[in-house]
PDB file of C-alpha atoms in Angstrom:
ATOM      1  CA  MET A  30     102.085  95.114  99.879  1.00 86.00           C
ATOM      2  CA  PHE A  31     102.577  95.240  96.086  1.00 97.00           C
ATOM      3  CA  LYS A  32     104.385  92.479  94.238  1.00 98.00           C
ATOM      4  CA  HIS A  33     104.263  93.595  90.599  1.00 98.00           C
ATOM      5  CA  ILE A  34     103.896  97.232  89.557  1.00 98.00           C
ATOM      6  CA  LEU A  35     103.125  98.365  86.020  1.00 98.00           C
ATOM      7  CA  ILE A  36     104.651 101.794  85.384  1.00 98.00           C
ATOM      8  CA  ALA A  37     103.285 103.615  82.338  1.00 97.00           C
ATOM      9  CA  SER A  38     105.210 106.369  80.586  1.00 97.00           C
ATOM     10  CA  ASP A  39     104.875 108.410  77.423  1.00 94.00           C
ATOM     11  CA  GLY A  40     108.340 109.885  77.852  1.00 94.00           C
ATOM     12  CA  SER A  41     107.126 113.312  78.969  1.00 93.00           C
ATOM     13  CA  GLU A  42     108.797 115.055  81.870  1.00 93.00           C
ATOM     14  CA  LEU A  43     105.709 114.559  84.000  1.00 92.00           C
ATOM     15  CA  SER A  44     105.490 110.847  83.247  1.00 94.00           C
ATOM     16  CA  MET A  45     109.162 110.421  84.139  1.00 96.00           C
ATOM     17  CA  LYS A  46     108.386 111.808  87.602  1.00 96.00           C
ATOM     18  CA  ALA A  47     105.780 109.057  87.919  1.00 96.00           C
ATOM     19  CA  VAL A  48     108.428 106.544  86.816  1.00 98.00           C
ATOM     20  CA  ASP A  49     110.699 107.710  89.636  1.00 98.00           C
ATOM     21  CA  GLN A  50     107.880 107.501  92.167  1.00 98.00           C
ATOM     22  CA  GLY A  51     106.875 104.051  90.927  1.00 98.00           C
ATOM     23  CA  LEU A  52     110.445 102.792  91.175  1.00 98.00           C
ATOM     24  CA  ASP A  53     110.765 104.203  94.704  1.00 98.00           C
ATOM     25  CA  LEU A  54     107.564 102.420  95.708  1.00 98.00           C
ATOM     26  CA  ALA A  55     108.766  99.179  94.107  1.00 98.00           C
ATOM     27  CA  LYS A  56     112.046  99.390  96.016  1.00 98.00           C
ATOM     28  CA  LEU A  57     110.237 100.016  99.319  1.00 97.00           C
ATOM     29  CA  SER A  58     107.790  97.159  98.799  1.00 97.00           C
ATOM     30  CA  GLY A  59     110.202  94.711  97.165  1.00 97.00           C
ATOM     31  CA  ALA A  60     108.056  94.599  94.039  1.00 98.00           C
ATOM     32  CA  LYS A  61     109.162  93.865  90.517  1.00 98.00           C
ATOM     33  CA  VAL A  62     108.303  96.355  87.781  1.00 98.00           C
ATOM     34  CA  THR A  63     107.064  96.163  84.247  1.00 98.00           C
ATOM     35  CA  ALA A  64     107.523  99.444  82.377  1.00 98.00           C
ATOM     36  CA  ILE A  65     105.135 100.126  79.524  1.00 98.00           C
ATOM     37  CA  THR A  66     104.704 102.641  76.765  1.00 97.00           C
ATOM     38  CA  VAL A  67     101.789 102.522  74.361  1.00 96.00           C
ATOM     39  CA  SER A  68     101.799 103.769  70.771  1.00 94.00           C
ATOM     40  CA  GLU A  69      98.477 104.717  69.331  1.00 88.00           C
ATOM     41  CA  PRO A  70      97.494 103.559  65.845  1.00 84.00           C
ATOM     42  CA  TRP A  71      98.993 105.595  63.034  1.00 78.00           C
ATOM     43  CA  ILE A  72      95.582 106.493  61.666  1.00 70.00           C
ATOM     44  CA  SER A  73      94.624 108.194  64.937  1.00 56.00           C
ATOM     45  CA  GLU A  74      97.812 110.256  64.902  1.00 56.00           C
ATOM     46  CA  ALA A  75      97.969 111.325  61.239  1.00 51.00           C
ATOM     47  CA  PRO A  76      95.109 113.297  59.679  1.00 58.00           C
ATOM     48  CA  MET A  77      94.664 112.896  55.934  1.00 57.00           C
ATOM     49  CA  ASP A  78      96.950 115.732  54.824  1.00 58.00           C
ATOM     50  CA  MET A  79      99.628 114.590  57.271  1.00 56.00           C
ATOM     51  CA  ALA A  80      99.412 110.970  56.057  1.00 53.00           C
ATOM     52  CA  VAL A  81     100.924 111.961  52.724  1.00 58.00           C
ATOM     53  CA  ILE A  82     103.874 113.715  54.381  1.00 63.00           C
ATOM     54  CA  PHE A  83     104.409 111.123  57.121  1.00 66.00           C
ATOM     55  CA  PRO A  84     103.766 107.607  55.744  1.00 76.00           C
ATOM     56  CA  ALA A  85     102.761 104.740  58.027  1.00 77.00           C
ATOM     57  CA  ASP A  86     106.112 102.967  57.646  1.00 84.00           C
ATOM     58  CA  ASP A  87     107.985 106.061  58.829  1.00 85.00           C
ATOM     59  CA  TYR A  88     105.579 106.408  61.745  1.00 84.00           C
ATOM     60  CA  GLU A  89     106.076 102.767  62.781  1.00 89.00           C
ATOM     61  CA  LYS A  90     109.854 103.110  62.628  1.00 92.00           C
ATOM     62  CA  ALA A  91     109.878 106.352  64.649  1.00 92.00           C
ATOM     63  CA  VAL A  92     107.508 104.902  67.251  1.00 93.00           C
ATOM     64  CA  ALA A  93     109.618 101.763  67.677  1.00 95.00           C
ATOM     65  CA  GLU A  94     112.835 103.784  68.070  1.00 97.00           C
ATOM     66  CA  ASN A  95     111.287 106.174  70.592  1.00 96.00           C
ATOM     67  CA  ALA A  96     109.755 103.340  72.600  1.00 97.00           C
ATOM     68  CA  SER A  97     113.051 101.453  72.674  1.00 98.00           C
ATOM     69  CA  LYS A  98     114.970 104.506  73.916  1.00 98.00           C
ATOM     70  CA  LEU A  99     112.357 105.296  76.557  1.00 98.00           C
ATOM     71  CA  LEU A 100     112.040 101.750  77.885  1.00 98.00           C
ATOM     72  CA  THR A 101     115.798 101.208  77.935  1.00 98.00           C
ATOM     73  CA  HIS A 102     116.149 104.448  79.911  1.00 98.00           C
ATOM     74  CA  ILE A 103     113.514 103.338  82.435  1.00 98.00           C
ATOM     75  CA  SER A 104     115.132  99.915  82.746  1.00 98.00           C
ATOM     76  CA  GLY A 105     118.462 101.618  83.478  1.00 98.00           C
ATOM     77  CA  LYS A 106     116.859 103.754  86.187  1.00 98.00           C
ATOM     78  CA  ALA A 107     115.379 100.612  87.740  1.00 98.00           C
ATOM     79  CA  GLN A 108     118.739  98.869  87.695  1.00 98.00           C
ATOM     80  CA  THR A 109     120.343 101.897  89.367  1.00 97.00           C
ATOM     81  CA  VAL A 110     117.903 101.720  92.288  1.00 97.00           C
ATOM     82  CA  GLY A 111     118.051  97.913  92.477  1.00 98.00           C
ATOM     83  CA  VAL A 112     114.590  97.064  91.158  1.00 98.00           C
ATOM     84  CA  SER A 113     113.888  94.151  88.816  1.00 97.00           C
ATOM     85  CA  CYS A 114     112.370  95.581  85.632  1.00 98.00           C
ATOM     86  CA  THR A 115     111.072  94.195  82.374  1.00 98.00           C
ATOM     87  CA  TYR A 116     109.433  96.319  79.739  1.00 98.00           C
ATOM     88  CA  ILE A 117     106.895  96.167  76.963  1.00 98.00           C
ATOM     89  CA  HIS A 118     105.898  98.328  74.050  1.00 98.00           C
ATOM     90  CA  VAL A 119     102.245  97.995  73.121  1.00 97.00           C
ATOM     91  CA  LYS A 120     101.582  99.079  69.560  1.00 94.00           C
ATOM     92  CA  ASP A 121      98.407 100.111  67.764  1.00 90.00           C
ATOM     93  CA  GLN A 122      96.265 100.591  70.851  1.00 93.00           C
ATOM     94  CA  PHE A 123      94.933 103.582  72.661  1.00 91.00           C
ATOM     95  CA  ALA A 124      96.955 104.245  75.795  1.00 93.00           C
ATOM     96  CA  ALA A 125      94.392 103.511  78.500  1.00 95.00           C
ATOM     97  CA  GLU A 126      93.217 100.269  76.987  1.00 96.00           C
ATOM     98  CA  GLY A 127      96.788  99.099  76.328  1.00 97.00           C
ATOM     99  CA  ILE A 128      97.837  99.883  79.908  1.00 97.00           C
ATOM    100  CA  VAL A 129      94.886  98.090  81.512  1.00 98.00           C
ATOM    101  CA  GLU A 130      95.193  95.037  79.240  1.00 98.00           C
ATOM    102  CA  ALA A 131      98.938  94.781  79.923  1.00 98.00           C
ATOM    103  CA  ALA A 132      98.407  95.014  83.677  1.00 98.00           C
ATOM    104  CA  ARG A 133      95.903  92.183  83.489  1.00 98.00           C
ATOM    105  CA  ALA A 134      98.027  90.038  81.169  1.00 98.00           C
ATOM    106  CA  HIS A 135     101.175  90.418  83.300  1.00 98.00           C
ATOM    107  CA  GLY A 136      99.479  89.886  86.662  1.00 98.00           C
ATOM    108  CA  CYS A 137     100.261  93.357  87.993  1.00 98.00           C
ATOM    109  CA  ASP A 138      98.688  94.482  91.249  1.00 97.00           C
ATOM    110  CA  LEU A 139      99.246  98.249  90.828  1.00 98.00           C
ATOM    111  CA  ILE A 140      99.418 100.705  87.929  1.00 98.00           C
ATOM    112  CA  VAL A 141     101.518 103.859  88.332  1.00 98.00           C
ATOM    113  CA  MET A 142     101.096 106.678  85.835  1.00 96.00           C
ATOM    114  CA  SER A 143     100.984 110.442  85.577  1.00 93.00           C
ATOM    115  CA  SER A 144      98.173 112.825  84.815  1.00 86.00           C
ATOM    116  CA  HIS A 145      98.659 115.996  82.847  1.00 71.00           C
ATOM    117  CA  GLY A 146      95.876 117.600  84.876  1.00 56.00           C
ATOM    118  CA  ARG A 147      93.928 118.890  81.893  1.00 55.00           C
ATOM    119  CA  ARG A 148      90.616 120.510  82.680  1.00 53.00           C
ATOM    120  CA  GLY A 149      87.686 121.917  80.781  1.00 50.00           C
ATOM    121  CA  LEU A 150      87.805 122.075  77.006  1.00 48.00           C
ATOM    122  CA  SER A 151      91.341 120.688  76.652  1.00 44.00           C
ATOM    123  CA  ARG A 152      90.334 117.597  78.655  1.00 47.00           C
ATOM    124  CA  LEU A 153      87.220 117.218  76.518  1.00 47.00           C
ATOM    125  CA  ILE A 154      89.194 117.489  73.282  1.00 43.00           C
ATOM    126  CA  LEU A 155      92.391 115.680  74.273  1.00 43.00           C
ATOM    127  CA  GLY A 156      90.833 113.297  76.770  1.00 56.00           C
ATOM    128  CA  SER A 157      92.311 112.018  79.964  1.00 82.00           C
ATOM    129  CA  GLN A 158      94.153 108.727  79.754  1.00 89.00           C
ATOM    130  CA  ALA A 159      94.527 108.633  83.537  1.00 90.00           C
ATOM    131  CA  HIS A 160      90.775 109.023  83.988  1.00 89.00           C
ATOM    132  CA  ARG A 161      90.142 106.281  81.433  1.00 92.00           C
ATOM    133  CA  VAL A 162      92.608 103.918  83.162  1.00 95.00           C
ATOM    134  CA  LEU A 163      90.894 104.639  86.502  1.00 94.00           C
ATOM    135  CA  SER A 164      87.557 103.793  84.896  1.00 94.00           C
ATOM    136  CA  LEU A 165      88.722 100.557  83.273  1.00 96.00           C
ATOM    137  CA  SER A 166      91.155  99.135  85.811  1.00 97.00           C
ATOM    138  CA  GLU A 167      90.238  96.390  88.249  1.00 97.00           C
ATOM    139  CA  ILE A 168      93.426  96.981  90.265  1.00 98.00           C
ATOM    140  CA  PRO A 169      94.608 100.076  92.172  1.00 98.00           C
ATOM    141  CA  VAL A 170      95.978 102.980  90.124  1.00 97.00           C
ATOM    142  CA  LEU A 171      98.422 105.506  91.567  1.00 96.00           C
ATOM    143  CA  VAL A 172      98.174 108.752  89.603  1.00 94.00           C
ATOM    144  CA  CYS A 173     101.141 111.085  90.094  1.00 93.00           C
ATOM    145  CA  ARG A 174     101.034 114.809  89.353  1.00 81.00           C
TER     146      ARG A 174
END
């Protein structure tokens, strides 16, 4: 079955459900896990007026702290269920591209992630990272809702 599962999370409640499902699948298949969170570039997150209030250095520090807390939490969950887990924080990339590149670089054979299920205008404006990962990935993707 699967030997190395990449589990992507943004820390949202929905993505943590995907983490749990990914860890359950890893346990059942005897796979190891790499947990990933991706932080988008500061410039894509801070419009001009916001850039003055929230400088890049503050953004980088906040992103690093949040990623560390999230990935440590996921690693602890993996340890609790008896799954081998490493983790990575990809910085300054858009989520879908960072996830697919990490899966390739780490030799993963499955990506597990959540979908927020956006439709219509909100999907057009906010985009769908899950859809983009499905489009870019050369390996299977399990999308949890």
